[in-house]
Amino acid sequence: GENVEQHPSTLSVQEGDSAVIKCTYSDSASNYFPWYKQELGKRPQLIIDIRSNVGEKKDQRIAVTLNKTAKHFSLHITETQPEDSAVYFCAASMGGYQKVTFGTGTKLQVIP
Amino acid sequence: GAGVSQSPSNKVTEKGKDVELRCDPISGHTALYWYRQRLGQGLEFLIYFQGNSAPDKSGLPSDRFSAERTGESVSTLTIQRTQQEDSAVYLCASSLGVEDGRTFGSGTRLTVV
């Protein structure tokens, strides 16, 4: 089955700096890669996703890149703000297949 | 409804008792998923429903766990003879289709004492 590894497990950045979270996956058939943000005590929320037919996708301060050859994808947050502090989960799944495999999460702390 | 609704939000039960958790997905969402999240850990897939197809139960950790869904509506996750290791937040999510992003409910925090 699919195996998703996520690094780092914790990340502290100064407000205004950029944050990068990296994930690798094992199954080359995976072609859908969502990212979820989970604030303390709250539900996970989808923040951005990318499919394998594109290499990069941006939404304001958030961007995701995908390297299918290397089987890794990354989340980039620019101009970080305290409200970006949360646990971020990457995930991978095969198109048309229902089981999304999640990474173990990255706890991001943005220091004001 | 406007979002995915789960009940109860909290449940404390004695070891050995059965519990039933409920999920109301977003209206029109054909796909429904159950996940388990242990304290400080990631999301563990349990089971998936898509329309009237046979569910994918490959994530259920033991035969004490079962889930049902009637059509494209409410789902219930049942844990029989609960054990302390079952303590976790159980999250339900739904999506329009299998390739769409999931919307999560607020979860049920289960504590087995």
Short mmCIF file of C-alpha atoms in Angstrom, two decimals:
data_model
loop_
_atom_site.label_atom_id
_atom_site.label_comp_id
_atom_site.label_asym_id
_atom_site.label_seq_id
_atom_site.Cartn_x
_atom_site.Cartn_y
_atom_site.Cartn_z
CA GLY A 1 0.00 0.00 0.00
CA GLU A 2 0.84 3.66 -0.07
CA ASN A 3 3.28 5.07 2.49
CA VAL A 4 3.51 8.82 3.06
CA GLU A 5 6.37 10.34 5.02
CA GLN A 6 6.28 13.94 6.21
CA HIS A 7 9.05 16.21 7.48
CA PRO A 8 9.70 18.00 9.69
CA SER A 9 7.48 16.93 12.56
CA THR A 10 7.78 20.38 14.14
CA LEU A 11 8.71 23.71 12.60
CA SER A 12 9.13 27.13 14.19
CA VAL A 13 9.46 30.25 12.06
CA GLN A 14 9.43 33.97 12.73
CA GLU A 15 6.40 35.87 11.56
CA GLY A 16 6.92 36.99 8.00
CA ASP A 17 9.34 34.21 7.13
CA SER A 18 8.50 31.31 4.84
CA ALA A 19 7.72 27.75 5.92
CA VAL A 20 8.25 24.61 3.87
CA ILE A 21 6.87 21.17 4.67
CA LYS A 22 7.95 18.17 2.61
CA CYS A 23 6.31 14.83 1.94
CA THR A 24 7.33 11.73 0.03
CA TYR A 25 5.11 8.93 -1.16
CA SER A 26 5.82 5.39 -2.23
CA ASP A 27 3.19 4.44 -4.81
CA SER A 28 3.93 5.90 -8.23
CA ALA A 29 0.23 5.42 -9.12
CA SER A 30 -0.80 8.15 -6.65
CA ASN A 31 -2.01 11.22 -8.46
CA TYR A 32 -3.97 13.32 -5.95
CA PHE A 33 -2.20 15.19 -3.16
CA PRO A 34 -4.26 17.27 -0.71
CA TRP A 35 -3.00 19.26 2.24
CA TYR A 36 -5.00 19.75 5.44
CA LYS A 37 -4.62 22.27 8.25
CA GLN A 38 -5.74 21.33 11.72
CA GLU A 39 -5.83 24.03 14.38
CA LEU A 40 -5.65 22.95 17.99
CA GLY A 41 -8.82 21.13 18.98
CA LYS A 42 -10.47 21.68 15.62
CA ARG A 43 -11.24 19.59 12.60
CA PRO A 44 -8.81 19.19 9.68
CA GLN A 45 -9.58 21.52 6.79
CA LEU A 46 -8.51 21.19 3.21
CA ILE A 47 -6.32 24.15 2.28
CA ILE A 48 -4.94 23.20 -1.11
CA ASP A 49 -4.61 20.16 -3.34
CA ILE A 50 -2.73 19.24 -6.47
CA ARG A 51 -3.17 16.56 -9.10
CA SER A 52 -0.39 14.87 -10.96
CA ASN A 53 -1.03 16.64 -14.23
CA VAL A 54 0.41 19.87 -12.78
CA GLY A 55 3.72 20.61 -11.10
CA GLU A 56 2.73 23.61 -9.00
CA LYS A 57 -0.38 25.29 -7.68
CA LYS A 58 -0.70 28.56 -5.82
CA ASP A 59 -3.41 30.13 -3.69
CA GLN A 60 -2.39 33.47 -2.21
CA ARG A 61 0.35 32.77 0.35
CA ILE A 62 0.17 29.00 -0.06
CA ALA A 63 1.73 26.96 -2.82
CA VAL A 64 2.24 23.27 -3.41
CA THR A 65 4.83 21.71 -5.70
CA LEU A 66 4.90 18.15 -6.99
CA ASN A 67 7.82 16.15 -8.38
CA LYS A 68 6.39 12.90 -9.72
CA THR A 69 9.76 11.52 -10.75
CA ALA A 70 11.13 11.85 -7.24
CA LYS A 71 7.77 11.10 -5.66
CA HIS A 72 7.75 14.09 -3.39
CA PHE A 73 5.57 17.14 -2.89
CA SER A 74 5.91 20.19 -0.72
CA LEU A 75 3.80 22.89 0.91
CA HIS A 76 5.17 26.41 0.90
CA ILE A 77 3.70 29.16 3.07
CA THR A 78 5.08 32.65 2.49
CA GLU A 79 4.82 35.70 4.76
CA THR A 80 3.73 33.52 7.65
CA GLN A 81 1.32 34.89 10.21
CA PRO A 82 0.50 33.72 13.76
CA GLU A 83 -2.82 32.33 12.53
CA ASP A 84 -0.88 29.93 10.30
CA SER A 85 0.13 28.08 13.48
CA ALA A 86 -1.43 24.62 13.27
CA VAL A 87 -0.69 21.01 12.39
CA TYR A 88 -0.45 20.43 8.66
CA PHE A 89 -1.08 17.02 7.10
CA CYS A 90 -0.11 15.98 3.61
CA ALA A 91 -1.84 13.08 1.91
CA ALA A 92 -1.69 10.99 -1.24
CA SER A 93 -4.17 8.88 -3.12
CA MET A 94 -4.66 7.20 -6.45
CA GLY A 95 -7.19 8.85 -8.70
CA GLY A 96 -10.46 6.95 -8.60
CA TYR A 97 -9.32 5.19 -5.45
CA GLN A 98 -10.87 6.10 -2.19
CA LYS A 99 -8.19 5.61 0.37
CA VAL A 100 -6.20 8.73 1.05
CA THR A 101 -3.05 8.00 3.03
CA PHE A 102 -2.05 10.80 5.39
CA GLY A 103 1.36 11.86 6.55
CA THR A 104 2.08 12.06 10.26
CA GLY A 105 1.70 15.83 10.42
CA THR A 106 3.89 18.89 10.94
CA LYS A 107 3.28 21.19 13.86
CA LEU A 108 3.99 24.70 12.62
CA GLN A 109 4.53 27.48 15.11
CA VAL A 110 4.74 31.05 13.85
CA ILE A 111 6.44 33.26 16.41
CA PRO A 112 5.19 36.87 16.47
CA GLY B 1 -26.76 20.59 6.04
CA ALA B 2 -24.07 23.20 5.82
CA GLY B 3 -21.32 20.93 7.07
CA VAL B 4 -20.53 17.45 8.28
CA SER B 5 -22.19 16.87 11.62
CA GLN B 6 -21.03 14.30 14.15
CA SER B 7 -22.57 13.19 17.41
CA PRO B 8 -21.92 12.91 20.21
CA SER B 9 -19.03 15.38 20.40
CA ASN B 10 -17.72 13.63 23.49
CA LYS B 11 -18.30 10.13 24.80
CA VAL B 12 -16.93 8.53 27.93
CA THR B 13 -17.60 4.83 28.23
CA GLU B 14 -16.56 1.97 30.40
CA LYS B 15 -14.26 -0.68 29.06
CA GLY B 16 -16.26 -3.52 27.55
CA LYS B 17 -19.29 -1.43 26.61
CA ASP B 18 -20.44 -0.85 23.04
CA VAL B 19 -20.57 2.65 21.55
CA GLU B 20 -22.20 4.07 18.45
CA LEU B 21 -20.96 7.19 16.72
CA ARG B 22 -23.01 9.07 14.18
CA CYS B 23 -22.11 11.10 11.11
CA ASP B 24 -24.37 13.28 8.96
CA PRO B 25 -22.53 14.12 5.74
CA ILE B 26 -23.07 17.14 3.56
CA SER B 27 -26.17 16.69 1.47
CA GLY B 28 -25.28 15.43 -2.00
CA HIS B 29 -21.87 14.09 -1.01
CA THR B 30 -21.66 10.54 -2.27
CA ALA B 31 -18.44 9.62 -0.49
CA LEU B 32 -18.11 9.24 3.28
CA TYR B 33 -15.04 8.34 5.29
CA TRP B 34 -14.25 7.51 8.88
CA TYR B 35 -10.83 8.24 10.39
CA ARG B 36 -9.32 7.76 13.81
CA GLN B 37 -6.90 10.28 15.30
CA ARG B 38 -5.04 9.33 18.43
CA LEU B 39 -3.67 12.13 20.61
CA GLY B 40 -0.88 13.98 18.82
CA GLN B 41 -0.93 11.61 15.88
CA GLY B 42 -2.04 11.60 12.27
CA LEU B 43 -5.25 10.48 10.65
CA GLU B 44 -5.79 6.74 10.38
CA PHE B 45 -8.21 5.58 7.68
CA LEU B 46 -10.93 3.24 8.92
CA ILE B 47 -13.64 2.80 6.31
CA TYR B 48 -15.04 4.38 3.15
CA PHE B 49 -18.51 4.42 1.59
CA GLN B 50 -19.29 5.44 -2.00
CA GLY B 51 -22.92 5.51 -3.00
CA ASN B 52 -24.38 2.02 -3.00
CA SER B 53 -21.07 0.27 -3.65
CA ALA B 54 -19.62 -2.18 -1.16
CA PRO B 55 -17.66 -0.23 1.46
CA ASP B 56 -13.88 -0.39 1.74
CA LYS B 57 -13.36 -1.74 5.25
CA SER B 58 -9.65 -2.34 4.91
CA GLY B 59 -8.75 0.17 7.62
CA LEU B 60 -10.90 -1.26 10.40
CA PRO B 61 -8.47 -2.36 13.13
CA SER B 62 -10.46 -5.36 14.39
CA ASP B 63 -13.79 -7.13 14.08
CA ARG B 64 -15.02 -5.09 17.04
CA PHE B 65 -15.36 -2.19 14.62
CA SER B 66 -18.19 -1.94 12.12
CA ALA B 67 -19.92 0.81 10.20
CA GLU B 68 -23.08 1.24 8.22
CA ARG B 69 -24.44 3.81 5.84
CA THR B 70 -27.89 3.96 4.34
CA GLY B 71 -27.69 5.18 0.77
CA GLU B 72 -25.98 8.56 0.70
CA SER B 73 -27.09 9.69 4.13
CA VAL B 74 -26.21 9.07 7.75
CA SER B 75 -23.46 6.70 8.79
CA THR B 76 -22.86 5.04 12.13
CA LEU B 77 -19.59 3.64 13.41
CA THR B 78 -20.01 0.99 16.09
CA ILE B 79 -17.28 -0.19 18.41
CA GLN B 80 -18.13 -3.28 20.40
CA ARG B 81 -16.51 -4.29 23.69
CA THR B 82 -14.49 -1.08 23.82
CA GLN B 83 -10.89 -1.19 24.96
CA GLN B 84 -8.72 1.60 26.35
CA GLU B 85 -6.70 1.70 23.14
CA ASP B 86 -9.89 2.70 21.33
CA SER B 87 -9.68 6.11 23.02
CA ALA B 88 -9.25 8.66 20.26
CA VAL B 89 -11.04 11.27 18.21
CA TYR B 90 -13.13 9.65 15.50
CA LEU B 91 -13.49 11.93 12.50
CA CYS B 92 -16.00 11.60 9.72
CA ALA B 93 -15.54 13.30 6.36
CA SER B 94 -17.52 13.49 3.18
CA SER B 95 -16.78 14.56 -0.37
CA LEU B 96 -18.74 15.15 -3.52
CA GLY B 97 -16.92 12.36 -5.26
CA VAL B 98 -13.96 10.15 -4.56
CA GLU B 99 -11.52 12.56 -6.19
CA ASP B 100 -12.77 15.67 -4.42
CA GLY B 101 -11.44 17.25 -1.27
CA ARG B 102 -12.89 16.02 1.95
CA THR B 103 -14.85 18.12 4.43
CA PHE B 104 -14.37 16.93 7.96
CA GLY B 105 -16.76 16.93 10.87
CA SER B 106 -15.70 18.12 14.32
CA GLY B 107 -15.21 14.58 15.49
CA THR B 108 -16.28 12.48 18.44
CA ARG B 109 -13.78 12.32 21.28
CA LEU B 110 -14.08 8.82 22.72
CA THR B 111 -12.59 8.05 26.11
CA VAL B 112 -12.66 4.48 27.38
CA VAL B 113 -12.13 4.23 31.13
#
